[in-house]
């Protein structure tokens, strides 16, 4: 890693950033620890991450098990010791469903974020580096995607492929890579004009090498910021799709929980069922925003702002 | 200069049209490949297999795909979009009514969000690096992070179901009688139905202008001429609102068009929460019912609006910052 | 393979950390001991079989796994059915060890598959329309070729009984035949008859009184209710709901909501009364000189909404017009009519293709009368491919209501037609569409709408608490069933079907999904249909033990994992 990094010529800001990386993780940690919101965000993420991983251990019950007492279902009960978040109309434990729901949100967020990162970055670098026709064609596709309203598009695709977590992720990735590609491309365009790239080219480095050894590392902070935002966005979007009744069918997700409170009319009384999933989505998305900001700040200390 | 701007805009217009054609094509392919017999949604159990086929023929569904495609494009150009499978009435008629409802809600929200957002953003920039700024940004972000359907549900829970202050959905009361077309949208009955959806969506959309305004202002405040003013002893307030804000505002405003496009695309979810009879809800229902013509053209209508608004944003940015046009016209990129 | 896929889905989000199967015990003290861990998100667990019922090693060669797909509808379309599909799926997996997968699809696919019998298992339901009080529709549904949607079930003895009952015009004699037919179905178990869930409705009694509910779906959109309802002041009658007519063109109906709207505007010769029995309406009386001939006498004081008189020629024209152009949704009602003629001043004769005991109760009760002077030659004059494309905004009928406004997907305002002979306390009737039952019910509670039907048990309980609102839950005669394709293995085996019936715990599902508000059934004519219902049918409540024993005795075995096997063909 160090060897690769040392071959790169850096902009001023990136030099500062890199100095920080190098000077030690302690420095980054210091920036981080001084930023209370970012600290909290990391805690929230860690919390939900652990919740998702250890769901079977943490969850008191099977999320789809129905509870009976005296032969009657324990349906739509307010919180109690046995059911900290109450029960659903089908006499299921909201608390356990909420715990399992974290899996879907994180899975969708992370998978969709990573896929968008790979596709968006590749397209962006290729377009920005080769320019000309390649650029024109790729950016035409991106432009076209910008003309497509995301939610209805995902809605239709999911109907087409069938409602499942994987299809929701697939549909989201198909449309969400557009922003990543555009941002990376414009950064690549400017990087490609830098002397160090020109000299690498003059030295006979292959295109591939220039793109992925010389340009890519310089894009890393930007990629990380953008990816975090995509993760946040995907989580929110998945919840929306599930709310339309088209998300994961075989598993419990927060959006699907909210859909059920809405369609069954439970929102009129069952606050205990409405608040946890919604609040969790909010917290999770918010945390990713703050993480993206701290990444931005570490790489570009003068910034300190949110990209939306 | 003007020639270049014109050149640039014409080019953007051309590209927008190409995008539109591509979207239409993608849409055609998606819908023709959708599984399920499209005639089922108009056909009741009693219908025979033969009757089914007749119906399919009536809707042109038995033609080869490329023939269907040509008809499809021709129909779009001539705005002859055929009849909905579910409702026997023309698609254009159904869509236009819904479109107005969506626009009324979204234009109102986005406008309010930008007016409020700019003010909030300027305020936060003024209070930069204070506790107010940190908390203010936090609240703005929370509103952006919270799923809008959830905040909508909370709004319904409290203000409609609990207190009964606002209706639980729709745009008119049962017995409402409009006194002319515009009365549909300016009557107190309509406003009563509008207030909750508009509040919820405004709070949601407010984040982008607020944060953009704040960020831009922070940039502007760092520029040399501000330093000079400061040196000249002008008050912070006067620097902010007389000079800096003006420079930060224009870039924010041309986002408005993009935001509106985004909002209209997101209408699917918002309109479900508030039972708002708009285009988004129509797409959702039509897609579920496999009402191809209706779903297809409502989607195309949404896409046209989004593309149109993106183009508008380009136009605005060309006017706001003439360098854009010159640069773009010269380099050929975007 | 299917099972693996399901497991994969079930384990979503697990990553490298480990499976989630087998989480949490079923031995929690909260549980009634009736603990079937139903799992939509977990792989369902199979029971370990008794050792003498297990085959291993080379013996396995002679067996194949019992696996099938269970088709059902999306949650957004039919939330309750979606839930019970999964509940029954899990019961069958747990209790029998079958390899089953739930397939959720759009209405287009799943309904189509049901009609075309393209399924292993299809979760189906029949709504309780008043015209289905007559046993014919439901019995025909299992006739080898006379009925629709028959699950490839065929029993000549049964077919003969149904045909006889259809011809038999003596009510008591017919009842005997109907009882016997039900008995055969209960023995053969072509489908697992599940339950008839109660029709749950809420009416606002603060602003309106004197509702008349109709048997079945507990519909309030019918003349009897609109005639009896008494509003405070000059309030109109207001239906709040999610169903809504897509068209009010009498030549274009495609669903029941369309018919409900149309029957306000277009009169029928006969209307089914609150009890589902045919009542005189546009016809004052009807006689059957022959079993296949009906003479219907028309009222003489009826006018069309444009002032013209209603004549017997309008009636004959309507039938001929329908038969000429074809309205698929109405086809089964006009098809059996061979010819129709005016035999007297005011008498129309229907000559049927064969004797029909249900002609007045079904056919006449569903066919509208159209004005000849409006529709005759209309498609030609307007250049229409089919009269269903006519954009009629006049809606000239002879019914008790005229259309004031029809706003698509929003509301219809019907005004009382003053020259109609029937009397109404309301001046108009508004049918308003809502985004969901929750919103519709809230409107009824607030007093802004009169009634809402087909609400869920939770909403029903809520409505009961409310002052000024009356919640009515009544048994009805529509029903739900697990349709099994009798032509596919292993459903071609009666013993297997019976075992499935035993393994199906309806009571549990009734409690969970319907809040206990449903009648368990063993045949297609539920208890609510008192006269035709056979109360002495065998029931399948043997549970898991019995089901497994039956399967064993019929030659089925299990492998070591507890998966059910059937002998290879």
Tab-separated table of N, CA and C in Angstrom, chain B residues 35-37 40 42-47 49 51-52 55 58-59 83 86-90 94 98 161 164 168 172-177 273 275 281 284-285 288 290, chain C residues 76 106-109 111-112 116 148-149 236 238 246-247 252 254 328-329 331-333 385 388-389 391 408-409 411 430 432-436 438-439 442-443 446 448:
chain	number	residue	atom	x	y	z
B	35	UNK	N	-44.126	-10.098	-17.123
B	35	UNK	CA	-44.863	-11.365	-17.165
B	35	UNK	C	-46.346	-11.124	-16.882
B	36	UNK	N	-47.108	-12.121	-17.167
B	36	UNK	CA	-48.531	-12.020	-16.886
B	36	UNK	C	-49.260	-11.570	-18.136
B	37	UNK	N	-50.428	-12.074	-18.320
B	37	UNK	CA	-51.236	-11.749	-19.468
B	37	UNK	C	-51.852	-10.370	-19.251
B	40	UNK	N	-55.568	-9.808	-18.571
B	40	UNK	CA	-56.251	-10.295	-17.382
B	40	UNK	C	-56.888	-9.195	-16.567
B	42	UNK	N	-58.391	-6.619	-17.419
B	42	UNK	CA	-59.693	-6.150	-17.880
B	42	UNK	C	-60.667	-7.291	-18.013
B	43	UNK	N	-60.191	-8.471	-17.691
B	43	UNK	CA	-61.042	-9.604	-17.978
B	43	UNK	C	-61.529	-10.257	-16.717
B	44	UNK	N	-62.778	-10.497	-16.669
B	44	UNK	CA	-63.343	-11.147	-15.513
B	44	UNK	C	-63.270	-12.652	-15.750
B	45	UNK	N	-63.415	-13.388	-14.676
B	45	UNK	CA	-63.349	-14.839	-14.749
B	45	UNK	C	-64.222	-15.459	-15.842
B	46	UNK	N	-65.346	-14.858	-16.052
B	46	UNK	CA	-66.294	-15.478	-16.982
B	46	UNK	C	-65.817	-15.474	-18.422
B	47	UNK	N	-64.752	-14.729	-18.697
B	47	UNK	CA	-64.363	-14.566	-20.094
B	47	UNK	C	-63.670	-15.810	-20.639
B	49	UNK	N	-61.317	-18.083	-23.316
B	49	UNK	CA	-59.981	-17.951	-23.878
B	49	UNK	C	-60.038	-17.189	-25.201
B	51	UNK	N	-62.316	-15.007	-26.202
B	51	UNK	CA	-62.620	-13.606	-25.955
B	51	UNK	C	-61.359	-12.870	-25.508
B	52	UNK	N	-60.563	-13.562	-24.728
B	52	UNK	CA	-59.311	-13.025	-24.256
B	52	UNK	C	-58.401	-12.643	-25.416
B	55	UNK	N	-59.537	-9.672	-27.286
B	55	UNK	CA	-59.206	-8.471	-26.558
B	55	UNK	C	-57.740	-8.110	-26.758
B	58	UNK	N	-57.430	-6.546	-29.974
B	58	UNK	CA	-57.951	-5.184	-29.913
B	58	UNK	C	-56.902	-4.218	-29.391
B	59	UNK	N	-56.131	-4.666	-28.429
B	59	UNK	CA	-55.111	-3.805	-27.851
B	59	UNK	C	-53.787	-3.906	-28.595
B	83	UNK	N	-56.579	3.863	-24.840
B	83	UNK	CA	-57.445	3.778	-23.676
B	83	UNK	C	-56.799	2.933	-22.593
B	86	UNK	N	-58.085	-0.622	-17.609
B	86	UNK	CA	-59.067	-0.696	-16.521
B	86	UNK	C	-60.249	0.224	-16.743
B	87	UNK	N	-59.914	1.486	-17.021
B	87	UNK	CA	-60.971	2.458	-17.245
B	87	UNK	C	-61.113	2.526	-18.743
B	88	UNK	N	-62.322	2.613	-19.218
B	88	UNK	CA	-62.432	2.628	-20.675
B	88	UNK	C	-62.139	4.009	-21.243
B	89	UNK	N	-61.634	4.917	-20.438
B	89	UNK	CA	-61.416	6.263	-20.968
B	89	UNK	C	-59.969	6.465	-21.425
B	90	UNK	N	-59.763	7.513	-22.228
B	90	UNK	CA	-58.433	7.759	-22.799
B	90	UNK	C	-57.394	8.047	-21.718
B	94	UNK	N	-57.037	10.740	-18.211
B	94	UNK	CA	-56.797	10.319	-16.831
B	94	UNK	C	-55.518	10.959	-16.298
B	98	UNK	N	-54.600	13.874	-13.017
B	98	UNK	CA	-53.711	13.490	-11.928
B	98	UNK	C	-52.474	14.370	-11.870
B	161	UNK	N	-55.725	11.387	13.024
B	161	UNK	CA	-56.444	10.359	13.776
B	161	UNK	C	-56.619	10.745	15.234
B	164	UNK	N	-57.891	15.023	14.956
B	164	UNK	CA	-58.932	15.288	13.957
B	164	UNK	C	-58.863	16.678	13.349
B	168	UNK	N	-57.647	12.658	6.717
B	168	UNK	CA	-56.654	11.592	6.678
B	168	UNK	C	-56.171	11.297	5.269
B	172	UNK	N	-60.309	16.320	-1.458
B	172	UNK	CA	-61.568	17.024	-1.222
B	172	UNK	C	-62.439	16.252	-0.258
B	173	UNK	N	-63.343	16.964	0.405
B	173	UNK	CA	-64.330	16.288	1.233
B	173	UNK	C	-65.330	15.565	0.341
B	174	UNK	N	-66.042	14.650	0.949
B	174	UNK	CA	-66.999	13.851	0.184
B	174	UNK	C	-68.001	14.712	-0.562
B	175	UNK	N	-68.508	15.700	0.128
B	175	UNK	CA	-69.618	16.460	-0.451
B	175	UNK	C	-69.168	17.753	-1.121
B	176	UNK	N	-67.850	17.890	-1.266
B	176	UNK	CA	-67.331	19.123	-1.862
B	176	UNK	C	-67.828	19.309	-3.295
B	177	UNK	N	-68.297	20.511	-3.575
B	177	UNK	CA	-68.691	20.822	-4.945
B	177	UNK	C	-67.874	22.023	-5.396
B	273	UNK	N	-49.121	7.701	1.063
B	273	UNK	CA	-49.409	8.010	2.463
B	273	UNK	C	-50.649	8.883	2.589
B	275	UNK	N	-53.042	9.387	0.365
B	275	UNK	CA	-54.085	9.042	-0.607
B	275	UNK	C	-54.289	10.185	-1.591
B	281	UNK	N	-49.332	8.011	-7.480
B	281	UNK	CA	-50.279	7.018	-7.028
B	281	UNK	C	-50.873	6.269	-8.219
B	284	UNK	N	-48.452	3.659	-9.426
B	284	UNK	CA	-48.452	2.535	-8.494
B	284	UNK	C	-49.653	1.629	-8.756
B	285	UNK	N	-50.814	2.258	-8.832
B	285	UNK	CA	-52.037	1.463	-9.025
B	285	UNK	C	-52.057	0.802	-10.400
B	288	UNK	N	-49.640	-2.141	-10.569
B	288	UNK	CA	-50.159	-3.299	-9.860
B	288	UNK	C	-51.264	-3.976	-10.650
B	290	UNK	N	-51.491	-4.041	-13.783
B	290	UNK	CA	-50.984	-4.329	-15.120
B	290	UNK	C	-51.767	-3.597	-16.192
C	76	UNK	N	-50.218	-6.397	-0.779
C	76	UNK	CA	-50.972	-5.159	-0.969
C	76	UNK	C	-52.354	-5.439	-1.536
C	106	UNK	N	-48.593	-11.301	-9.044
C	106	UNK	CA	-49.609	-10.295	-9.317
C	106	UNK	C	-50.914	-10.987	-9.675
C	107	UNK	N	-51.985	-10.216	-9.508
C	107	UNK	CA	-53.300	-10.790	-9.729
C	107	UNK	C	-53.406	-11.414	-11.117
C	108	UNK	N	-52.773	-10.771	-12.090
C	108	UNK	CA	-52.829	-11.279	-13.458
C	108	UNK	C	-52.342	-12.711	-13.563
C	109	UNK	N	-51.181	-12.965	-12.938
C	109	UNK	CA	-50.630	-14.305	-13.034
C	109	UNK	C	-51.434	-15.317	-12.221
C	111	UNK	N	-54.340	-15.297	-10.628
C	111	UNK	CA	-55.748	-15.542	-10.921
C	111	UNK	C	-55.872	-16.337	-12.216
C	112	UNK	N	-55.065	-15.931	-13.186
C	112	UNK	CA	-55.041	-16.635	-14.452
C	112	UNK	C	-54.706	-18.112	-14.274
C	116	UNK	N	-56.975	-21.249	-15.308
C	116	UNK	CA	-56.478	-22.249	-16.260
C	116	UNK	C	-55.978	-23.525	-15.593
C	148	UNK	N	-66.563	-23.518	-13.842
C	148	UNK	CA	-65.295	-22.858	-14.081
C	148	UNK	C	-64.346	-23.260	-12.965
C	149	UNK	N	-63.105	-23.121	-13.250
C	149	UNK	CA	-62.044	-23.272	-12.244
C	149	UNK	C	-62.023	-24.622	-11.557
C	236	UNK	N	-76.776	13.291	2.099
C	236	UNK	CA	-76.883	12.167	1.162
C	236	UNK	C	-76.389	10.883	1.843
C	238	UNK	N	-73.686	8.078	1.971
C	238	UNK	CA	-72.306	8.106	1.489
C	238	UNK	C	-71.594	6.799	1.790
C	246	UNK	N	-64.905	1.330	-12.322
C	246	UNK	CA	-63.999	1.903	-13.312
C	246	UNK	C	-64.804	2.494	-14.454
C	247	UNK	N	-66.020	2.003	-14.609
C	247	UNK	CA	-66.842	2.499	-15.710
C	247	UNK	C	-68.310	2.404	-15.324
C	252	UNK	N	-69.665	-2.286	-20.619
C	252	UNK	CA	-68.225	-2.403	-20.367
C	252	UNK	C	-67.831	-2.899	-18.978
C	254	UNK	N	-66.310	-4.882	-16.001
C	254	UNK	CA	-65.313	-5.951	-15.911
C	254	UNK	C	-65.104	-6.414	-14.486
C	328	UNK	N	-68.139	-9.887	-21.977
C	328	UNK	CA	-67.616	-11.098	-21.337
C	328	UNK	C	-68.044	-11.264	-19.873
C	329	UNK	N	-68.046	-10.176	-19.142
C	329	UNK	CA	-68.358	-10.288	-17.722
C	329	UNK	C	-69.792	-10.757	-17.483
C	331	UNK	N	-71.512	-12.606	-19.753
C	331	UNK	CA	-71.768	-13.702	-20.679
C	331	UNK	C	-72.543	-14.863	-20.055
C	332	UNK	N	-72.127	-15.282	-18.869
C	332	UNK	CA	-72.785	-16.461	-18.306
C	332	UNK	C	-74.246	-16.181	-17.939
C	333	UNK	N	-74.618	-14.909	-17.927
C	333	UNK	CA	-75.998	-14.577	-17.581
C	333	UNK	C	-76.911	-14.521	-18.803
C	385	UNK	N	-65.788	0.399	-32.379
C	385	UNK	CA	-65.493	-1.018	-32.562
C	385	UNK	C	-66.424	-1.874	-31.734
C	388	UNK	N	-68.712	-0.825	-25.877
C	388	UNK	CA	-68.058	-0.564	-24.591
C	388	UNK	C	-67.153	0.662	-24.660
C	389	UNK	N	-66.798	1.051	-25.898
C	389	UNK	CA	-65.952	2.230	-26.040
C	389	UNK	C	-66.753	3.526	-26.066
C	391	UNK	N	-68.289	6.683	-24.942
C	391	UNK	CA	-68.067	7.545	-23.784
C	391	UNK	C	-69.364	8.208	-23.377
C	408	UNK	N	-63.435	9.853	-11.951
C	408	UNK	CA	-62.693	8.602	-11.937
C	408	UNK	C	-61.824	8.459	-10.693
C	409	UNK	N	-61.879	7.280	-10.107
C	409	UNK	CA	-61.051	6.972	-8.928
C	409	UNK	C	-61.265	7.948	-7.793
C	411	UNK	N	-65.007	9.796	-6.902
C	411	UNK	CA	-66.363	9.643	-6.386
C	411	UNK	C	-67.399	9.664	-7.500
C	430	UNK	N	-73.694	9.111	-2.583
C	430	UNK	CA	-72.322	9.371	-3.028
C	430	UNK	C	-71.459	8.166	-2.723
C	432	UNK	N	-67.721	7.195	-2.506
C	432	UNK	CA	-66.433	7.882	-2.425
C	432	UNK	C	-65.315	6.869	-2.235
C	433	UNK	N	-64.259	7.036	-3.030
C	433	UNK	CA	-63.121	6.117	-2.932
C	433	UNK	C	-62.068	6.680	-1.987
C	434	UNK	N	-61.562	5.809	-1.122
C	434	UNK	CA	-60.493	6.200	-0.211
C	434	UNK	C	-59.236	5.403	-0.488
C	435	UNK	N	-58.100	5.922	0.001
C	435	UNK	CA	-56.827	5.257	-0.235
C	435	UNK	C	-56.719	3.948	0.514
C	436	UNK	N	-57.398	3.842	1.646
C	436	UNK	CA	-57.343	2.613	2.419
C	436	UNK	C	-58.538	2.535	3.353
C	438	UNK	N	-58.465	2.197	6.491
C	438	UNK	CA	-58.225	2.989	7.686
C	438	UNK	C	-58.816	4.389	7.520
C	439	UNK	N	-58.498	5.005	6.387
C	439	UNK	CA	-59.002	6.349	6.136
C	439	UNK	C	-60.518	6.335	5.981
C	442	UNK	N	-62.099	6.010	9.358
C	442	UNK	CA	-61.979	7.261	10.110
C	442	UNK	C	-63.052	8.249	9.664
C	443	UNK	N	-63.322	8.267	8.370
C	443	UNK	CA	-64.340	9.175	7.846
C	443	UNK	C	-65.732	8.800	8.350
C	446	UNK	N	-66.056	9.803	11.909
C	446	UNK	CA	-66.196	11.252	12.029
C	446	UNK	C	-67.597	11.719	11.626
C	448	UNK	N	-68.595	11.763	8.408
C	448	UNK	CA	-68.560	12.319	7.063
C	448	UNK	C	-68.946	11.301	6.007
